Amino acid sequence: MLTIKNLHVKLEDEDKQILKGVDLTVEAGKVHAIMGPNGSGKSTLSYVLSGREGYEVTDGSAELEGLDLLDMDPEERAAAGLFLAFQYPVEIPGVGNMTFLRTALNAQRKARGEDEMSAADFLKFIREKAKTLKIDADMLKRPVNVGFSGGEKKRNEILQMAVLQPRMCILDETDSGLDVDAMKLVSDGVNALRDAGRGFLVITHYQRLLDHIRPDVVHIMAGGRIVKTGGPELALEVEKNGYADLMAESA
Amino acid sequence: MAIARQTHAQQKQDATAARLEALGPISDTGWTAAARASALDRVVQSGLPHARDEYWKFTRPEALTAPEPSEAALFAAEETPIFQKIDRVRLVFVDGVFDADASDAPDLAGVRIERLAKAAEADIHWAKSLYGTLEANGQAPVSRPLAALNTAFADDGVLIHVTGKADRPVSIAYERRDGTADAMLHHVIKLDPGADFTLLENGPAAARFNKVMEVDIADGAAFHHVRAQGRDHERQAATHIFARLGQESVFKSFTLTANGRLTRNDCVIDLTGDDAVAHVAGACVGDGDFHHDDTVFVTHDAVNCESRQVFKKVLRNGATGVFQGKILVREGAQKTDGYQISQSLLLDGDSQFLAKPELEIYADDVACSHGSTSGAIDEEALFYLRSRGVPEDRATDLLTLAFLAEAVQEIEDEALAGEILTRLEAWLERRRA
């Protein structure tokens, strides 16, 4: 599904190398987790994959089902099936949440040569998706993320994921700012989307999110590289001993 | 210095004389004659606008004051229809000339509608106490010579007397078919106590258009105004609204402008009765060789009145937007609530927004605020939209519409606000095509 090879990335405006050779393959149907201390490059990896400006790829490649992601505009990546759930979802005053979702869905369908969804069909579709995430009509009407609580913003990200049905989902610290109940709701939303054709890359600091979203593979990232890869037990090890031990081990 | 000043005064005098000569004599018959004569005096006294004048520093007045209009190629592209879904009495002017065949019969309960050209033949008329009066009142402290010129020379327009609650709006459509028409129209609208009336306006009007609208709103009356100036690019226009508000009356005006080589919209509002409310708003989209100027002057001369100015401009490809807005609170106008915001969204580095917000307050118990901002598109929001699959141009349009929405929301009537949004969306969509 997602194949990253020897990815080197620096900041565009500064001579600062952030990713120093990331190798990672996420297979369809699998959930991979990336853990790592602050500043290890986890969020940068998610931004570079989704096409945010401000980064320069100096070496390596990233492909989504054989398509060169790094050569595509952000909207093309989205239409190809990539989705990033933002750590800090952006507030967009004046753009209604519903309008936003419908515009995004239809833009993707159009880009893929599919028919656009009618307003009536969309309304039915969105109501059903919103219900399972406990998103009420008011949240759908309000401007995108404006005045939403931290939990509401994250639920709104998962709603977008449910509506757009991407093939490769990247979750960037989706657990940050969530209380226990919200974490359960968000995790349930993610788990409902797990299927054989979809890959997940879950970026997190903490193991607790992984209690809810059970990963198949866990990677530890440090200093801009994946330093260790293992099964779910690796997350527990981090929780117990911290990153310092692991990093010392791999150094 | 003295020599330079004399030169400007001389230039002004010469330009004024040339324009007046081209226009010929004013009409000296009927009930408007006295008003026309005194308006002509005002023009001669102040002279037509000059680039050195205080409120013409950001907008060059030459094209508006020249003896003849410059040729304006007709707009070839199709214009999105507007107000078609609104049940209304429609009046049509083509190049400033009334088109009776295209217009509806002016039958509306509680509303008397006449043409200035017809009514002016009479010796006595209800509009006599208003024609040129609100315009004359609006000449201090800042002179508005183009409006005085209009009072002196406009030979047509619409006189509307509203005695009750009108059940439908009146819409005036200004069509344009001629490349050099120089049109002047003067409307007078009088609302009796408790009356309620909505006026709609749309269209490019003429190659060069000078329009004055005087609105007298009696106690407890409400006047709503929604205007869409045409997408016609070559036309040039100077418009004035002079409104006088009585006690507990309401004035709400919104203008949408997209393109137009030169547009100057003056709005002069006088709050003379206690507890009155005046809102004036504008949304404009300018692309390329575009110059748009909103000049608003609100005077609070009564207690506990509210005024609100909301102006939003989206500019690209070298377009220029101007906002000159003033709130004047006179002595004794306590409990005034005055608000003013002007914002521009600059879609590239070539465009400019010039703002001159002013507050002048002579009362001590008032709340007045004003703000002006200029900014580019929010890159974070743009990336967020793109990351969800919305192409960059469409995402930019969504954010542009969102920016303008705050001004469009000033329109109270939802159906009318919808008409404006539909037209805006169509414009943006066509530009992408």
XYZ file of C-alpha atoms in Angstrom:
684
model
C 0.000 0.000 0.000
C 2.449 2.643 1.259
C 6.121 2.175 0.479
C 8.687 4.619 1.833
C 12.318 4.133 0.898
C 15.354 5.899 2.290
C 13.387 9.137 2.727
C 15.537 12.167 3.499
C 13.812 15.468 4.197
C 15.065 18.874 5.237
C 13.323 22.135 6.010
C 13.025 24.280 2.905
C 14.078 27.533 4.577
C 16.706 26.184 6.910
C 19.613 23.873 6.598
C 18.038 21.407 8.958
C 17.726 17.731 8.126
C 14.652 16.197 9.786
C 14.266 12.777 8.192
C 17.480 10.880 7.645
C 16.565 7.775 5.713
C 13.135 6.438 6.641
C 12.242 2.977 5.352
C 8.692 1.818 5.932
C 6.128 -0.357 4.213
C 2.484 -0.464 5.284
C 0.516 -3.344 3.767
C -3.185 -3.224 2.947
C -5.283 -4.406 5.879
C -2.562 -3.641 8.422
C -2.224 -1.066 11.147
C 1.279 0.236 11.698
C 2.087 2.478 14.633
C 4.970 4.910 14.858
C 6.078 5.929 18.300
C 8.924 8.142 19.251
C 10.028 11.048 21.396
C 9.378 14.706 20.556
C 11.403 15.945 17.640
C 12.042 12.499 16.193
C 10.401 13.459 12.882
C 7.033 11.664 13.216
C 4.860 14.640 12.321
C 7.233 15.736 9.577
C 6.807 12.311 8.004
C 3.031 12.758 7.985
C 3.275 16.266 6.520
C 5.685 15.257 3.797
C 3.467 12.349 2.810
C 0.393 14.596 2.602
C 2.217 17.280 0.621
C 2.532 20.195 2.991
C 4.804 22.989 1.815
C 7.984 23.961 3.589
C 9.849 20.668 3.238
C 12.391 19.516 0.732
C 12.898 15.881 -0.094
C 16.618 15.434 -0.635
C 16.634 11.702 -1.231
C 14.444 8.623 -1.298
C 10.888 7.916 -2.384
C 7.333 7.452 -1.162
C 4.777 5.524 -3.180
C 1.101 4.820 -2.710
C 0.218 1.655 -4.608
C 2.992 2.364 -7.059
C 2.143 6.055 -7.538
C 4.912 8.507 -6.743
C 3.344 10.529 -3.943
C 6.109 13.102 -3.818
C 5.358 14.179 -7.365
C 1.685 14.923 -6.654
C -0.255 17.934 -5.347
C -1.945 17.453 -1.977
C -5.367 17.173 -3.640
C -4.064 14.514 -6.040
C -2.718 12.502 -3.128
C -6.109 12.751 -1.459
C -7.881 11.593 -4.611
C -5.409 8.713 -4.854
C -6.592 7.607 -1.419
C -4.261 9.209 1.112
C -5.710 10.814 4.219
C -4.016 12.618 7.082
C -5.936 13.130 10.315
C -4.331 16.338 11.589
C -2.828 16.699 15.014
C -4.212 20.247 15.032
C -7.274 20.378 12.763
C -7.582 23.799 11.130
C -10.485 26.143 11.812
C -12.071 27.605 8.696
C -14.495 30.423 9.532
C -17.237 30.948 6.995
C -17.078 27.473 5.417
C -19.827 25.185 6.686
C -18.701 21.717 7.751
C -21.263 20.063 5.504
C -20.329 22.169 2.470
C -16.693 21.333 3.127
C -17.318 17.582 3.321
C -19.475 17.500 0.215
C -17.043 19.649 -1.768
C -14.158 17.395 -0.740
C -15.986 14.155 -1.483
C -17.218 15.315 -4.871
C -13.855 16.787 -5.817
C -12.256 13.403 -5.135
C -14.949 11.532 -7.024
C -14.574 13.879 -9.950
C -10.793 13.489 -9.923
C -11.249 9.710 -10.060
C -13.723 9.982 -12.924
C -16.691 8.969 -10.760
C -20.112 10.627 -10.615
C -20.633 13.331 -8.010
C -22.982 12.536 -5.155
C -26.252 14.457 -5.169
C -27.129 16.774 -2.289
C -29.934 14.465 -1.149
C -27.820 11.308 -1.240
C -25.021 13.075 0.528
C -27.318 14.243 3.303
C -28.422 10.676 3.985
C -24.863 9.386 3.794
C -23.418 12.017 6.129
C -26.174 11.681 8.730
C -25.492 7.994 9.059
C -21.727 8.498 9.415
C -22.167 11.369 11.859
C -24.492 9.366 14.067
C -21.955 6.665 14.844
C -19.421 9.312 15.837
C -22.011 11.144 17.935
C -21.708 14.253 15.784
C -24.952 16.210 15.909
C -26.625 18.289 13.211
C -25.309 21.470 14.765
C -21.692 20.363 14.356
C -22.359 19.634 10.701
C -23.838 23.074 10.142
C -21.187 25.069 11.958
C -18.091 26.378 10.175
C -15.324 23.786 9.951
C -13.817 23.220 13.420
C -14.715 26.750 14.575
C -15.611 26.693 18.247
C -15.196 22.903 18.380
C -13.691 21.406 21.527
C -10.499 19.362 21.191
C -12.543 16.148 21.176
C -15.013 17.498 18.632
C -12.200 18.453 16.303
C -10.730 14.950 16.424
C -14.146 13.354 15.922
C -14.594 15.647 12.950
C -11.319 14.332 11.500
C -12.564 10.769 11.819
C -15.883 11.806 10.266
C -13.973 13.122 7.272
C -12.122 9.837 7.084
C -15.400 7.921 7.202
C -16.881 10.095 4.453
C -13.875 10.125 2.148
C -13.044 6.436 2.711
C -9.350 6.701 1.927
C -7.221 3.612 1.338
C -4.280 4.820 3.361
C -4.978 6.658 6.616
C -2.331 8.496 8.589
C -3.324 9.554 12.078
C -1.029 12.184 13.547
C -1.291 12.147 17.338
C -5.016 11.777 17.156
C -5.020 10.965 20.873
C -3.615 14.341 21.938
C -6.151 16.412 23.793
C -8.656 13.595 24.165
C -10.243 12.398 27.382
C -10.936 8.699 27.890
C -14.464 8.771 26.471
C -13.467 10.777 23.412
C -10.527 8.448 22.818
C -12.881 5.475 22.844
C -15.263 7.192 20.415
C -12.465 8.141 18.045
C -10.885 4.687 18.246
C -14.219 3.012 17.561
C -14.545 5.238 14.505
C -11.129 4.197 13.282
C -11.677 0.510 14.036
C -14.938 0.586 12.075
C -12.898 1.575 9.030
C -10.389 -1.245 9.350
C -10.661 -3.652 6.493
C -8.562 -5.766 4.214
C -8.156 -3.062 1.590
C -7.084 -0.227 3.865
C -3.781 0.611 5.507
C -3.233 2.660 8.663
C -0.251 4.529 10.018
C -0.910 5.662 13.579
C 1.522 8.201 14.994
C 1.472 8.566 18.742
C 3.548 9.365 21.781
C 1.704 7.049 24.064
C 0.788 3.450 24.200
C -2.757 4.047 25.454
C -4.206 4.846 22.023
C -2.856 1.497 20.904
C -4.966 -0.213 23.567
C -7.936 0.917 21.521
C -6.506 0.748 18.020
C -4.517 -2.487 18.078
C -1.521 -2.248 15.775
C -0.061 -5.116 13.794
C 3.375 -3.553 13.660
C 5.043 -0.966 15.894
C 7.972 1.205 14.796
C 10.105 3.368 17.002
C 11.339 6.538 15.391
C 14.237 8.562 16.697
C 16.563 11.103 15.139
C 14.751 11.027 11.826
C 14.910 7.262 11.316
C 13.027 4.123 12.239
C 15.306 2.612 14.868
C 13.302 -0.408 15.853
C 10.380 -2.413 14.526
C 8.391 -5.083 16.303
C 4.952 -6.309 17.282
C 2.445 -4.748 19.712
C 4.701 -5.762 22.595
C 7.154 -3.046 21.547
C 4.607 -0.387 22.514
C 4.313 -1.890 25.966
C 8.057 -1.875 26.327
C 8.127 1.853 25.544
C 5.407 2.483 28.078
C 7.427 0.635 30.717
C 10.958 1.774 30.040
C 10.661 4.973 28.025
C 12.452 5.772 24.805
C 15.882 6.299 26.319
C 16.611 2.591 26.680
C 15.501 1.761 23.171
C 17.513 4.554 21.682
C 20.594 3.593 23.643
C 20.110 0.042 22.429
C 19.917 1.034 18.775
C 22.768 3.547 18.903
C 3.511 76.856 -2.905
C 1.033 79.650 -3.519
C 1.592 79.240 -7.215
C 1.030 75.489 -7.049
C -2.212 75.963 -5.146
C -3.453 78.416 -7.700
C -2.639 75.890 -10.388
C -4.787 73.208 -8.762
C -7.616 75.649 -8.216
C -7.291 76.717 -11.817
C -7.253 73.125 -13.065
C -10.342 72.412 -11.042
C -12.125 75.471 -12.336
C -11.220 74.675 -15.938
C -12.330 71.063 -15.657
C -15.601 72.135 -14.055
C -16.229 74.764 -16.729
C -15.526 72.252 -19.519
C -17.929 69.703 -18.018
C -20.669 72.278 -17.474
C -20.270 73.564 -20.993
C -20.660 70.062 -22.398
C -23.821 69.566 -20.334
C -25.460 72.823 -21.435
C -28.125 74.701 -19.494
C -30.125 73.178 -16.622
C -33.884 72.828 -16.831
C -35.638 75.878 -15.402
C -39.227 74.690 -15.347
C -41.297 72.771 -12.796
C -40.815 72.105 -9.104
C -37.198 70.937 -9.408
C -35.987 74.206 -10.980
C -34.966 75.909 -7.720
C -33.189 72.797 -6.471
C -31.321 72.451 -9.749
C -30.222 76.084 -9.714
C -28.859 75.890 -6.194
C -27.162 72.562 -6.946
C -25.452 74.161 -9.923
C -24.235 76.908 -7.600
C -22.753 74.247 -5.326
C -20.906 72.688 -8.264
C -19.489 76.026 -9.333
C -18.593 76.898 -5.746
C -16.732 73.694 -4.903
C -15.633 72.713 -8.403
C -15.645 69.088 -9.539
C -13.376 66.630 -7.696
C -9.633 66.981 -8.180
C -6.890 64.503 -7.297
C -5.714 66.928 -4.604
C -9.052 66.881 -2.792
C -9.014 65.191 0.605
C -11.374 62.348 -0.354
C -10.045 61.842 -3.884
C -6.459 60.967 -3.030
C -6.929 57.244 -3.640
C -9.278 57.441 -6.623
C -8.546 59.496 -9.686
C -11.637 61.510 -10.536
C -10.676 62.596 -14.078
C -12.697 59.928 -15.888
C -15.747 60.872 -13.843
C -15.410 64.611 -14.380
C -14.260 64.751 -18.015
C -16.646 66.503 -20.441
C -17.222 63.219 -22.300
C -17.028 59.637 -21.059
C -14.325 57.435 -22.448
C -15.567 54.680 -24.693
C -16.475 51.534 -22.810
C -16.616 48.285 -24.782
C -19.763 46.295 -24.131
C -19.495 43.306 -21.865
C -19.616 40.240 -24.071
C -19.842 37.435 -21.522
C -23.091 36.262 -20.092
C -24.175 37.775 -16.793
C -25.674 35.533 -14.144
C -29.300 36.605 -13.698
C -30.119 38.047 -10.312
C -33.292 38.646 -8.282
C -35.239 36.544 -10.790
C -36.678 34.349 -8.088
C -37.789 37.375 -6.090
C -41.376 38.522 -6.617
C -40.854 42.171 -7.422
C -41.939 45.212 -9.408
C -39.264 45.585 -12.047
C -38.296 48.893 -13.634
C -35.772 48.985 -16.445
C -33.452 51.721 -17.600
C -31.289 51.192 -20.681
C -28.258 53.467 -20.855
C -30.079 55.702 -18.399
C -33.274 55.873 -20.490
C -36.469 54.395 -19.069
C -37.714 51.341 -20.974
C -41.473 51.232 -20.438
C -41.961 48.055 -22.470
C -39.477 46.092 -20.421
C -40.798 47.441 -17.128
C -43.666 46.211 -14.967
C -46.634 48.478 -14.308
C -45.731 50.441 -11.184
C -48.638 49.067 -9.180
C -47.795 48.282 -5.600
C -50.101 48.728 -2.612
C -48.838 51.363 -0.200
C -46.273 52.606 -2.674
C -46.505 55.375 -5.237
C -43.952 55.131 -8.026
C -43.361 57.865 -10.580
C -40.665 58.885 -12.962
C -38.810 62.091 -12.312
C -39.007 62.965 -16.031
C -42.804 62.874 -15.924
C -43.310 64.356 -12.476
C -40.969 67.273 -13.076
C -43.466 68.917 -15.399
C -45.827 69.573 -12.508
C -45.535 72.716 -10.429
C -45.949 71.075 -7.082
C -44.905 67.648 -5.844
C -44.296 65.763 -2.589
C -40.667 65.230 -3.597
C -40.011 68.967 -3.778
C -38.977 69.163 -0.125
C -36.504 66.315 -0.643
C -35.066 66.596 -4.147
C -31.568 67.972 -3.739
C -32.178 68.626 -0.027
C -30.538 65.550 1.452
C -27.786 65.901 -1.123
C -27.250 69.541 -0.077
C -27.183 68.531 3.601
C -24.570 65.929 2.728
C -22.182 68.522 1.282
C -20.812 69.440 4.715
C -18.264 68.918 6.070
C -17.053 67.228 2.877
C -18.250 68.471 -0.490
C -19.613 65.909 -2.939
C -19.710 67.854 -6.202
C -20.598 64.888 -8.428
C -23.827 64.521 -6.463
C -24.618 68.230 -6.816
C -23.905 67.940 -10.531
C -26.421 65.114 -10.633
C -29.113 67.138 -8.840
C -28.603 69.963 -11.302
C -28.670 67.884 -14.486
C -30.346 64.485 -13.953
C -33.493 64.476 -16.053
C -34.855 61.135 -14.974
C -35.002 58.769 -12.062
C -37.640 57.225 -9.847
C -39.679 58.942 -7.163
C -41.037 56.492 -4.638
C -43.379 57.404 -1.822
C -44.013 54.573 0.619
C -46.978 55.015 2.911
C -47.255 51.527 4.353
C -45.610 48.134 4.312
C -44.826 47.240 0.724
C -45.502 43.574 0.103
C -42.933 43.303 -2.697
C -39.623 44.983 -3.413
C -39.127 47.349 -6.315
C -36.152 46.453 -8.457
C -34.400 48.786 -10.823
C -32.398 47.059 -13.545
C -29.842 49.193 -15.322
C -28.970 47.731 -18.687
C -26.265 48.932 -20.985
C -26.211 48.692 -24.782
C -24.217 51.709 -25.842
C -20.446 52.139 -25.778
C -20.433 55.835 -24.892
C -23.675 56.605 -23.022
C -23.256 59.120 -20.220
C -26.187 58.639 -17.866
C -27.405 60.487 -14.808
C -30.307 59.301 -12.703
C -31.677 60.792 -9.520
C -34.004 58.816 -7.263
C -35.964 60.124 -4.308
C -37.485 57.714 -1.823
C -39.699 58.832 1.001
C -40.891 56.457 3.709
C -43.760 57.644 5.899
C -43.812 56.758 9.604
C -43.924 52.993 10.070
C -43.477 52.252 6.361
C -41.398 49.302 5.189
C -39.782 49.052 1.785
C -37.060 47.156 -0.066
C -35.274 48.461 -3.136
C -33.157 46.234 -5.363
C -30.760 47.510 -7.990
C -28.609 45.710 -10.512
C -26.767 46.201 -13.746
C -23.957 48.233 -15.258
C -26.208 51.186 -16.228
C -24.053 53.033 -18.771
C -20.538 53.590 -20.066
C -20.417 56.355 -17.472
C -23.028 56.510 -14.754
C -23.729 59.152 -12.155
C -26.484 58.214 -9.762
C -27.896 59.882 -6.686
C -30.431 58.351 -4.355
C -31.981 60.403 -1.573
C -33.804 58.383 1.071
C -35.883 59.994 3.776
C -36.896 57.488 6.440
C -39.520 58.740 8.868
C -39.961 57.566 12.459
C -40.350 53.832 12.817
C -39.895 53.150 9.098
C -37.498 50.584 7.606
C -35.625 50.780 4.327
C -33.703 47.860 2.881
C -31.461 48.142 -0.127
C -29.595 45.394 -1.987
C -27.563 46.263 -5.011
C -25.458 44.256 -7.455
C -23.328 46.369 -9.713
C -22.730 44.560 -12.990
C -19.752 42.463 -13.931
C -19.403 44.684 -17.014
C -15.755 45.598 -16.841
C -15.360 48.806 -18.827
C -18.129 50.859 -17.255
C -17.367 53.656 -14.821
C -19.694 54.789 -12.082
C -20.051 57.308 -9.297
C -23.027 56.711 -7.043
C -24.272 58.506 -3.949
C -26.773 57.486 -1.341
C -27.966 60.193 1.046
C -30.107 58.836 3.852
C -31.815 60.663 6.684
C -33.115 58.541 9.534
C -35.898 59.475 11.939
C -36.561 58.040 15.357
C -36.446 54.227 15.651
C -36.043 53.930 11.907
C -33.875 51.404 10.087
C -31.629 51.737 7.062
C -29.814 48.703 5.692
C -27.869 48.786 2.464
C -25.681 46.162 0.832
C -23.710 46.420 -2.395
C -21.997 43.702 -4.389
C -19.463 44.818 -6.958
C -17.474 42.596 -9.249
C -15.159 44.280 -11.657
C -15.752 47.626 -13.300
C -12.804 49.784 -14.246
C -13.883 52.513 -11.870
C -16.543 52.494 -9.199
C -16.981 55.106 -6.517
C -19.846 54.468 -4.110
C -20.522 57.203 -1.580
C -22.948 56.615 1.243
C -23.848 59.527 3.475
C -26.025 58.684 6.440
C -27.546 61.088 8.909
C -28.987 59.627 12.097
C -31.282 62.441 13.201
C -33.819 60.594 15.366
C -33.117 58.683 18.574
C -32.793 54.879 18.554
C -32.257 54.609 14.800
C -30.195 51.854 13.158
C -28.056 52.190 10.031
C -26.086 49.331 8.501
C -24.105 49.675 5.315
C -22.126 46.812 3.871
C -20.282 45.900 0.728
C -18.588 42.906 -0.842
C -16.395 43.367 -3.843
C -14.322 41.150 -6.080
C -11.786 42.872 -8.275
C -9.579 41.368 -10.915
C -6.976 43.192 -12.973
C -7.647 46.736 -14.139
C -10.197 47.357 -11.413
C -10.655 50.230 -9.037
C -13.330 50.223 -6.394
C -13.878 52.906 -3.796
C -16.361 52.852 -0.918
C -16.628 56.174 0.834
C -18.977 56.132 3.794
C -19.864 58.979 6.097
C -22.122 58.286 9.065
C -23.218 61.136 11.319
C -24.736 60.402 14.714
C -26.866 63.367 15.690
C -29.291 61.669 18.083
C -29.235 59.505 21.196
C -28.841 55.728 21.314
C -28.389 55.094 17.612
C -26.482 52.174 16.144
C -24.378 52.308 12.996
C -22.444 49.504 11.377
C -20.127 49.495 8.363
C -18.866 46.153 7.045
C -16.759 46.156 3.876
C -14.875 43.253 2.344
C -12.785 43.314 -0.798
C -11.067 40.492 -2.644
C -8.396 41.767 -4.988
C -6.125 40.099 -7.539
C -3.996 40.816 -10.602
C -3.264 44.425 -9.749
C -6.762 45.447 -8.645
C -7.172 48.360 -6.245
C -9.693 48.650 -3.438
C -10.330 51.799 -1.422
C -12.287 52.296 1.766
C -12.839 55.694 3.339
C -15.175 55.408 6.260
C -16.059 57.901 8.914
C -18.174 57.858 12.019
C -18.935 61.364 13.257
C -20.593 61.555 16.658
C -21.964 64.998 17.319
C -22.225 66.621 20.700
C -25.175 65.189 22.578
C -25.342 61.961 20.557
C -24.888 59.885 23.708
C -25.163 56.096 23.857
C -23.973 55.895 20.275
C -22.931 52.430 19.168
C -20.710 52.796 16.109
C -18.855 49.986 14.405
C -16.738 49.903 11.313
C -14.667 47.161 9.724
C -12.948 47.101 6.364
C -10.930 44.119 5.238
C -9.199 43.061 2.121
C -8.048 39.699 0.914
C -5.138 40.165 -1.463
C -4.762 37.116 -3.677
C -1.388 38.251 -5.009
C 1.323 40.811 -4.422
C 0.230 43.138 -7.233
C -3.053 44.229 -5.721
C -3.553 46.961 -3.185
C -6.026 48.034 -0.552
C -6.086 51.617 0.685
C -8.067 52.349 3.795
C -8.834 55.535 5.644
C -10.915 54.745 8.707
C -11.919 57.768 10.775
C -13.673 58.391 14.057
C -14.618 61.887 15.184
C -16.401 61.966 18.508
C -17.839 64.922 20.434
C -19.952 63.006 22.959
C -18.549 61.291 26.042
C -20.823 58.287 26.500
C -20.338 56.333 23.296
C -18.957 52.994 22.124
C -17.235 53.239 18.770
C -14.791 50.816 17.246
C -13.139 50.486 13.927
C -10.704 48.127 12.313
C -9.052 47.577 9.000
C -7.031 44.600 7.866
C -5.323 43.402 4.751
C -4.126 39.872 4.286
C -3.387 36.973 2.017
C -5.225 33.674 1.852
C -4.764 31.522 4.980
C -2.169 28.951 3.908
C -3.058 26.560 6.733
C -6.700 26.531 5.722
C -5.745 26.167 2.066
C -3.571 23.131 2.788
C -6.251 21.600 4.986
C -8.798 21.850 2.169
C -6.347 20.528 -0.419
C -5.376 17.621 1.810
C -9.044 16.593 1.668
C -8.978 16.565 -2.104
C -10.279 20.046 -2.901
C -8.220 21.443 -5.803
C -6.282 24.606 -5.081
C -8.434 26.971 -7.172
C -11.655 25.620 -5.713
C -10.197 25.809 -2.210
C -9.187 29.416 -2.820
C -12.736 30.183 -3.942
C -14.222 28.549 -0.859
C -12.002 30.673 1.364
C -12.766 33.758 -0.731
C -16.497 33.204 -0.369
C -16.075 32.610 3.345
C -14.241 35.919 3.612
C -17.002 37.787 1.769
C -19.772 35.988 3.635
C -19.450 38.265 6.647
C -20.522 41.218 4.534
C -23.245 39.252 2.710
C -24.656 38.184 6.077
C -25.532 41.825 6.686
C -28.463 41.301 4.307
C -31.438 40.556 6.509
C -33.576 38.770 3.943
C -32.333 35.220 3.410
C -33.624 34.916 -0.133
C -31.841 38.105 -1.152
C -28.630 37.020 0.571
C -28.960 33.744 -1.346
C -29.246 35.642 -4.638
C -26.026 37.496 -3.884
C -24.180 34.319 -2.884
C -25.381 32.516 -5.995
C -24.061 35.288 -8.181
C -20.750 35.354 -6.336
C -20.359 31.598 -6.686
C -21.156 31.777 -10.396
C -18.569 34.478 -10.908
C -15.901 32.502 -9.136
C -16.790 29.349 -11.010
C -16.691 31.086 -14.370
C -13.317 32.564 -13.630
C -11.996 29.053 -13.038
C -13.378 27.748 -16.294
